[in-house]
Tab-separated table of C-alpha atoms in Angstrom:
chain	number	residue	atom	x	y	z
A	18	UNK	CA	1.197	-27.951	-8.960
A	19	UNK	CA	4.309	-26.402	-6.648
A	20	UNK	CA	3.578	-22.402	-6.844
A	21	UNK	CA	6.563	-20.292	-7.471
A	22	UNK	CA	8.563	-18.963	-4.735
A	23	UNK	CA	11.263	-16.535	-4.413
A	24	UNK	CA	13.291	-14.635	-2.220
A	25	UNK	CA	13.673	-11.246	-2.196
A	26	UNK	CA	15.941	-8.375	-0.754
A	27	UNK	CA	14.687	-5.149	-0.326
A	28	UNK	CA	16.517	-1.502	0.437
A	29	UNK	CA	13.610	1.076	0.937
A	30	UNK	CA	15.810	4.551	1.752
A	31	UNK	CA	14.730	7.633	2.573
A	32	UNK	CA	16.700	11.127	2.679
A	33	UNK	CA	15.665	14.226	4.453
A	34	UNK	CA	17.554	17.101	4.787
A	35	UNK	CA	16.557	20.347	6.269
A	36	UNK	CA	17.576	23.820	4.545
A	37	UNK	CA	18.340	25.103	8.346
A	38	UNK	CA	18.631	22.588	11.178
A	39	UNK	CA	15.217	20.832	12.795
A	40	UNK	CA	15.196	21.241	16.365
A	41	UNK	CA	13.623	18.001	17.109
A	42	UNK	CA	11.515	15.220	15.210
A	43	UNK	CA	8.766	12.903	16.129
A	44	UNK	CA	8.067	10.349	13.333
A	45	UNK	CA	6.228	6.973	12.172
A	46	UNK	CA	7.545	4.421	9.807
A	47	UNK	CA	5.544	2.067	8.132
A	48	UNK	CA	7.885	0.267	6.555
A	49	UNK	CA	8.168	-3.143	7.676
A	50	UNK	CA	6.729	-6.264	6.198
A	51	UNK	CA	4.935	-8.642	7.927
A	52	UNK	CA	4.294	-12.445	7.909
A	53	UNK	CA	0.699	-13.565	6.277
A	54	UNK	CA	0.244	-16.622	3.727
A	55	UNK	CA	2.043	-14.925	0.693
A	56	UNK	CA	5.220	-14.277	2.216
A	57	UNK	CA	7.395	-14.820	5.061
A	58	UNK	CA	9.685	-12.207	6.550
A	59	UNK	CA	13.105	-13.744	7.353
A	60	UNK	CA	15.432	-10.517	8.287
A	61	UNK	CA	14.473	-7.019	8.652
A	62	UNK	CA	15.977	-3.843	9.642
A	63	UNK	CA	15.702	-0.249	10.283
A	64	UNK	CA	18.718	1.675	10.555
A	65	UNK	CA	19.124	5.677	10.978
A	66	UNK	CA	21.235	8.265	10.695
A	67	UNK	CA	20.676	9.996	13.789
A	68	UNK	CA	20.472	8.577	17.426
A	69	UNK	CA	16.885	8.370	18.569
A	70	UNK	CA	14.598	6.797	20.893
A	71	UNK	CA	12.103	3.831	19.162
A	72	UNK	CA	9.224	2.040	20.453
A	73	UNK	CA	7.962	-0.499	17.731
A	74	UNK	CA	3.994	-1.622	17.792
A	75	UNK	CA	1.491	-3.175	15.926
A	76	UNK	CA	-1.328	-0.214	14.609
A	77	UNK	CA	-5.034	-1.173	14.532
A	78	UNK	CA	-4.881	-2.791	11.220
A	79	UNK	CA	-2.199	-4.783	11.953
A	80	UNK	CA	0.908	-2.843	10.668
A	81	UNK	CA	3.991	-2.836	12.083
A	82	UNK	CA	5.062	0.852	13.354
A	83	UNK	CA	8.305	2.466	14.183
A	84	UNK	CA	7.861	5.570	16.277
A	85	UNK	CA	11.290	7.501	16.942
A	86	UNK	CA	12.103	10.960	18.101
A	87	UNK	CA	14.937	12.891	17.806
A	88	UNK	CA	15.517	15.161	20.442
A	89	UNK	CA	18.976	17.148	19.340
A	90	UNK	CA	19.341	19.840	16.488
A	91	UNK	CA	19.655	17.780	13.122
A	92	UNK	CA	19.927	18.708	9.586
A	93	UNK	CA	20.091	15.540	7.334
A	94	UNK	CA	18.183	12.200	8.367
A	95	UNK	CA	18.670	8.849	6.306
A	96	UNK	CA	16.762	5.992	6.759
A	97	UNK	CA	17.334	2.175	5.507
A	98	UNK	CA	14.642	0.069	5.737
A	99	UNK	CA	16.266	-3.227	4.967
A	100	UNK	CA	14.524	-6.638	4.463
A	101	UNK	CA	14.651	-10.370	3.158
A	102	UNK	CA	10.835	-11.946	2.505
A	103	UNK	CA	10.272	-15.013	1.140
A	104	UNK	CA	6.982	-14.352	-0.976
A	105	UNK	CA	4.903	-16.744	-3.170
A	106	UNK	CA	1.702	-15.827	-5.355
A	107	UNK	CA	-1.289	-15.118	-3.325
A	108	UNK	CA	-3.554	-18.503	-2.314
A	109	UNK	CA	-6.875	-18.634	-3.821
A	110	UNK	CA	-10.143	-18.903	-1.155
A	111	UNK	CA	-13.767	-19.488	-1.604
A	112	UNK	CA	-16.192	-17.206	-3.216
A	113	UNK	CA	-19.389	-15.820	-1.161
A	114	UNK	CA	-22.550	-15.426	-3.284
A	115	UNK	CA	-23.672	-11.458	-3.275
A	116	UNK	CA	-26.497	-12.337	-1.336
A	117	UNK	CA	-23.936	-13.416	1.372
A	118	UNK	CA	-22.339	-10.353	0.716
A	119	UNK	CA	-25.435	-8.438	1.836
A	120	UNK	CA	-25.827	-9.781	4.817
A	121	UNK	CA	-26.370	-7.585	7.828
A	122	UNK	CA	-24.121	-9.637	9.744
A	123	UNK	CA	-21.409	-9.692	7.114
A	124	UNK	CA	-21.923	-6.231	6.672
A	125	UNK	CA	-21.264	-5.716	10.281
A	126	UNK	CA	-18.548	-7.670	10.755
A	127	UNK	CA	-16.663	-5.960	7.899
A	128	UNK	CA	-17.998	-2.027	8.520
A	129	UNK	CA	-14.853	-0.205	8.072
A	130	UNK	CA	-13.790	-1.779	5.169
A	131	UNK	CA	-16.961	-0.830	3.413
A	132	UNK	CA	-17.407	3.025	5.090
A	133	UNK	CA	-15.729	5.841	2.618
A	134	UNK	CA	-13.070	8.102	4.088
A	135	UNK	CA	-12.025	11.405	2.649
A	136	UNK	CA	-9.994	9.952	0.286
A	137	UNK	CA	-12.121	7.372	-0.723
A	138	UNK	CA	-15.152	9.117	-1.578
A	139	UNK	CA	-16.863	9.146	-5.272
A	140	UNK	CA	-20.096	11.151	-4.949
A	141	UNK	CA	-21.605	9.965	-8.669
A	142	UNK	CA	-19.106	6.968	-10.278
A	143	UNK	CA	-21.607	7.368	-13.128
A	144	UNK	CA	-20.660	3.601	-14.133
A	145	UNK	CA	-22.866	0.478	-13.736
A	146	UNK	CA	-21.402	-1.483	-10.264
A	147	UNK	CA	-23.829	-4.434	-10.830
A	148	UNK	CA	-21.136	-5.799	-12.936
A	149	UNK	CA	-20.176	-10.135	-12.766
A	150	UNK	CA	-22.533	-12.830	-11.292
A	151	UNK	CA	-20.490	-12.780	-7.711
A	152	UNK	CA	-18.374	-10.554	-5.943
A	153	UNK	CA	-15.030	-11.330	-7.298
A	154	UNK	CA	-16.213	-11.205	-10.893
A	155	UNK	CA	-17.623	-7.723	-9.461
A	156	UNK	CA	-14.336	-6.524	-8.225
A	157	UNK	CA	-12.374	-7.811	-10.903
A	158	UNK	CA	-14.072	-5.776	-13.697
A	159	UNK	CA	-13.898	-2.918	-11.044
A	160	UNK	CA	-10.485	-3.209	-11.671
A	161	UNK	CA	-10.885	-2.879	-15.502
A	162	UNK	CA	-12.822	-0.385	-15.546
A	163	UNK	CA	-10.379	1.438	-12.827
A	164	UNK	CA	-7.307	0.460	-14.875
A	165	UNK	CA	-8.563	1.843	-18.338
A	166	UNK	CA	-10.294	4.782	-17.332
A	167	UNK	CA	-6.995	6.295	-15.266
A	168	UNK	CA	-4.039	7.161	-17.315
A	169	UNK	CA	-0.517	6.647	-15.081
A	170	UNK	CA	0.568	10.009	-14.960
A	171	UNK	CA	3.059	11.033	-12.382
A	172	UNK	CA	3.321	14.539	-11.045
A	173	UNK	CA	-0.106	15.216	-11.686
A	174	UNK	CA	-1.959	14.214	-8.142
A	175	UNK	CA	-0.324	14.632	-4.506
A	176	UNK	CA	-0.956	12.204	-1.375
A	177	UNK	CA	-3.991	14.634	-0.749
A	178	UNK	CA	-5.638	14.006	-3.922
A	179	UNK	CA	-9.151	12.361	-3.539
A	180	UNK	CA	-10.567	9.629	-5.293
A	181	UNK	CA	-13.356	12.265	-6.564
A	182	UNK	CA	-10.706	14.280	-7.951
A	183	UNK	CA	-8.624	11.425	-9.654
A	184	UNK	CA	-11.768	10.089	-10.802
A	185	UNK	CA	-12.798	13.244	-12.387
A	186	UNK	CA	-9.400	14.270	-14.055
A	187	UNK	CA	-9.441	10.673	-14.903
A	188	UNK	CA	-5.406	10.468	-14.335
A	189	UNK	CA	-3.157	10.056	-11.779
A	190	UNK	CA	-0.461	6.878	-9.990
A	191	UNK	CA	-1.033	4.347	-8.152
A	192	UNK	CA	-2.496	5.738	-4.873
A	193	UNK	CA	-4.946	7.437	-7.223
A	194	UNK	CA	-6.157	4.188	-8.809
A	195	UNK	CA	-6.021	2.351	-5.470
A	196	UNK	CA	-8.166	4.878	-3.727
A	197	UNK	CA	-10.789	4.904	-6.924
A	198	UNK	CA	-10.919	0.951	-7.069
A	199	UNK	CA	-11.921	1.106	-2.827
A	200	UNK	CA	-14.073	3.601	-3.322
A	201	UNK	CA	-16.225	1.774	-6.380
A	202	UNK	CA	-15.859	-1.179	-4.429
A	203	UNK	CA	-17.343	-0.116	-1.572
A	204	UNK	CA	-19.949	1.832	-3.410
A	205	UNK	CA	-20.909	-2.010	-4.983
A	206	UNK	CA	-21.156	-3.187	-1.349
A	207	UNK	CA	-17.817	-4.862	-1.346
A	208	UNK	CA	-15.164	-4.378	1.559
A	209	UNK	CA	-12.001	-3.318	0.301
A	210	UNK	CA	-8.575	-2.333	1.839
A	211	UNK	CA	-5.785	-0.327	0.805
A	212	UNK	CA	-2.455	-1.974	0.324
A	213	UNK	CA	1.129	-0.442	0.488
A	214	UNK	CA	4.314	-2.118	-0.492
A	215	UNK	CA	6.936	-2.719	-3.504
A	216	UNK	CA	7.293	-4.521	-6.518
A	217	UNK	CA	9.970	-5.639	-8.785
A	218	UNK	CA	9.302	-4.278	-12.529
A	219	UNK	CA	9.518	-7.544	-13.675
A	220	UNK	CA	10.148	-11.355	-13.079
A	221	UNK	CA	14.037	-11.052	-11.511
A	222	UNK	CA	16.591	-13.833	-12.217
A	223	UNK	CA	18.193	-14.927	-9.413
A	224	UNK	CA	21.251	-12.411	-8.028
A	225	UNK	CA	19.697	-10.231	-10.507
A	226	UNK	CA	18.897	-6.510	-8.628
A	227	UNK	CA	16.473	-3.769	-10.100
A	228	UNK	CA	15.058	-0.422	-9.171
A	229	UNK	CA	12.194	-1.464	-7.368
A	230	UNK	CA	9.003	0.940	-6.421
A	231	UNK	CA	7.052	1.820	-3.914
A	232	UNK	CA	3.282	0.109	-4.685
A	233	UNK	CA	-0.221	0.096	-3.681
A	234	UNK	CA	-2.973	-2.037	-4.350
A	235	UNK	CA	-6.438	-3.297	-3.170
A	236	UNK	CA	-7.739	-6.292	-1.485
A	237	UNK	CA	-11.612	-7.059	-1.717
A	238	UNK	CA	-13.129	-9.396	0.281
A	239	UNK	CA	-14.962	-11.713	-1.621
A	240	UNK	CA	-14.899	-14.179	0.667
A	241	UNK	CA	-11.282	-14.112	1.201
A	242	UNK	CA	-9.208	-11.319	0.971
A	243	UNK	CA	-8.007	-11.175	-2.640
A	244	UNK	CA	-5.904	-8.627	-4.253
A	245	UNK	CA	-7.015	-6.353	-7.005
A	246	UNK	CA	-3.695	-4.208	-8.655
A	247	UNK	CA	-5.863	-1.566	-10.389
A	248	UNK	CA	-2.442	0.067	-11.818
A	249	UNK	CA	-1.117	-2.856	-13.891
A	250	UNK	CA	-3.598	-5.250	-14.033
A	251	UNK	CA	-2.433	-8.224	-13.091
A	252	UNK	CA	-2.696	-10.125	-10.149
A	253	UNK	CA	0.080	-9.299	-7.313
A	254	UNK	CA	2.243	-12.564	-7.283
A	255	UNK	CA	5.753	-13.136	-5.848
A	256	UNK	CA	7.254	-10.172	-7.529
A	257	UNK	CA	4.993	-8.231	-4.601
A	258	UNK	CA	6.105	-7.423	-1.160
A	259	UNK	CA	3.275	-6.401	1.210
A	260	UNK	CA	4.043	-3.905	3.929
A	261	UNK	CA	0.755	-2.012	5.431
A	262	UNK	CA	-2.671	-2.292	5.168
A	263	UNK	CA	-5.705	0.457	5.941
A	264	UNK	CA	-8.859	2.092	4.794
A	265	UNK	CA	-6.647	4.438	2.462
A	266	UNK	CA	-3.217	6.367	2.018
A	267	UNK	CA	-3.347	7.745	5.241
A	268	UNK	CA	-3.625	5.092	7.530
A	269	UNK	CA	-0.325	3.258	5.592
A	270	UNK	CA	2.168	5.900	4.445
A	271	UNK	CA	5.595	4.639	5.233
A	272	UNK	CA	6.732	8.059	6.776
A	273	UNK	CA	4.395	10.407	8.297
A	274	UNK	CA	6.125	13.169	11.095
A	275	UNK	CA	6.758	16.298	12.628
A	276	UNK	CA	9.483	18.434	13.098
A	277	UNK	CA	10.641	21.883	15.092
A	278	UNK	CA	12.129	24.416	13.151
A	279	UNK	CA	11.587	27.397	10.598
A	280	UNK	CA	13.278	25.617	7.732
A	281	UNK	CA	12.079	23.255	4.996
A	282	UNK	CA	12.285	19.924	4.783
A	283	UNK	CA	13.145	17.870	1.431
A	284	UNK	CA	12.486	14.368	0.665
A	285	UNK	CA	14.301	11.968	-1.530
A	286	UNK	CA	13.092	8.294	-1.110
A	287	UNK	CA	14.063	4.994	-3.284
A	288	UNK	CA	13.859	1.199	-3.283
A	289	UNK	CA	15.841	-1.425	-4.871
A	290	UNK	CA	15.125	-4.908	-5.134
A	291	UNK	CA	17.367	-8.226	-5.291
A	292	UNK	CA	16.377	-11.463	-5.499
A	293	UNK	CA	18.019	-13.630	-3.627
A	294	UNK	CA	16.844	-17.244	-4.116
C-alpha cells in the first residue's frame, strides 16, 4: 500500500520588542527541520529583522542551530523561519523483546535517553509501568495513561514546569505531557526523547492554509525510534513536521538568548501552515 504524502509550507515567526532598546543580543534558533525517513526538507529559510552575524551547526543531538548576535542598539527583532518539507507517516521497525531491552549493553548504548533531567523527573508515578507484553505495547499505554490523566490547560505551567509538578497538578500543554510520558518511560526502562516541531490541526486540502502550532512529542525506542504524541493521542503522521530532538524542553527550544539592557523584553511567536502538494 503507497503511504500518504504531502507537502507542506511552514511560516514559524517570532516578534520581540524591547520596552527600551537592547544593547546587544546573542541568540540560538532551533528552528529548522531536518531530513530523516518521515520527511524531506526541500527549502528553508531564516530571515531577520536586524543585521547580524550567523554561524549555523549541528548540536549534539543532531539539531540544526542558528547562532546570531547583534551587536548595535535594537528595539524590535522579527524572525521568519520559513520552510517546505515533504513529510509522510512515520515507517514502522521491529520490536525488541523487554529482555532485550534490559540489556546492559543496550542500556549502555542508549544511557542518556534513559537518565532523568530536571525536567524529567517523577519521584513516585504511583502507577503500575509493567504495563503490555513488549516495549511498545509498554509505551503505548504510557501514553494513555499520560493522555487521560493530564487535562490541556494552557496558561497554567511555564517552560520551567517539571514533570513532578505537571504530574502532580495533573494539568498542563504539551511540553507538560511530553516531559511526563519521558519521564514514565524512562522510569519503565525505556529510552525516550523529546520532540519539538508543528502540526497542522487537521488533515489540510491541498492550497488549503491553517494556523498551525508549535508541538512536542516523544519517541521511545522500542527497537526503533517510534513516536508517542501523549497530547492528542494519535500517532504523528504527515500532518507533523519534526524540527529538534533532546532529553527535554531545554535542549530543543526554538529560541533561547541573551540580551544587554535594563528593559524588558516581550515575545509574540506564531506558525501557519500550507500545504502545498
Amino acid at each position: 500500500m503507497r503511504r500518504s504524502r504531502s507537502t507542506l509550507a511552514t511560516w514559524h515567526t517570532t516578534e520581540l520588542s524591547y520596552d527600551t532598546p537592547a544593547v546587544r543580543s546573542y541568540s540560538e534558533l532551533r528552528m529548522s527541520p531536518t531530513t530523516g525517513s518521515s520527511q524531506r526538507v526541500l527549502r528553508h529559510r531564516i530571515e531577520l529583522s536586524q543585521p547580524a552575524h550567523r554561524v549555523r551547526y549541528r548540536d549534539y543531538w543532531g539539531s540544526v542551530v542558528t547562532y546570531f548576535d547583534i551587536q548595535r542598539p535594537h528595539s524590535e527583532l522579527t524572525i521568519v523561519a520559513s520552510s517546505t518539507v515533504r513529510c509522510a507517516p512515520w515507517s514502522t521497525g521491529s520490536v525488541v523483546t523487554l529482555a532485550t531491552l534490559a540489556r546492559p549493553e543496550t542500556q549502555r548504548a542508549l544511557l542518556e535517553y534513559l537518565l532523568p533531567t530536571p525536567l524529567t523527573t517523577i519521584a513516585e508515578p504511583a502507577i503500575d509501568l509493567e504495563v503490555g507484553t513488549d516495549p511498545l505495547e509498554r509505551a503505548e499505554a504510557l501514553a494513555a495513561i499520560v493522555h487521560d490523566t493530564i487535562t490541556y490547560a494552557p496558561g497554567t505551567t511555564t517552560v520551567d514546569t517539571t514533570a513532578d509538578e505537571a504530574w502532580a497538578r495533573r494539568s498542563g500543554v504539551c511540553q507538560d505531557a511530553t516531559h511526563v510520558l519521558c519521564a514514565l518511560l524512562r522510569h519503565a526502562g525505556i529510552p525516550a526523547r523529546y520532540v519539538s516541531g508543528c502540526f497542522a490541526p487537521h488533515a489540510l486540502e491541498v492550497s488549503e492554509a491553517a494556523e498551525g502550532a508549535s508541538h512536542a512529542w516523544v519517541e521511545a525506542w522500542v527497537g526503533h525510534w517510534h513516536p508517542l504524541d501523549p497530547t492528542n493521542l494519535f500517532a504523528p503522521s504527515e500532518r507533523y513536521i519534526t524540527v529538534a530532538r533532546g532529553r527535554d524542553y531545554r535542549d530543543v527550544a526554538p529560541l533561547h538568548g541573551i540580551y544587554e539592557g535594563p528593559g524588558r523584553q516581550t515575545m509574540r511567536s506564531s506558525v501557519r501552515i500550507q500545504r502545498v502538494s
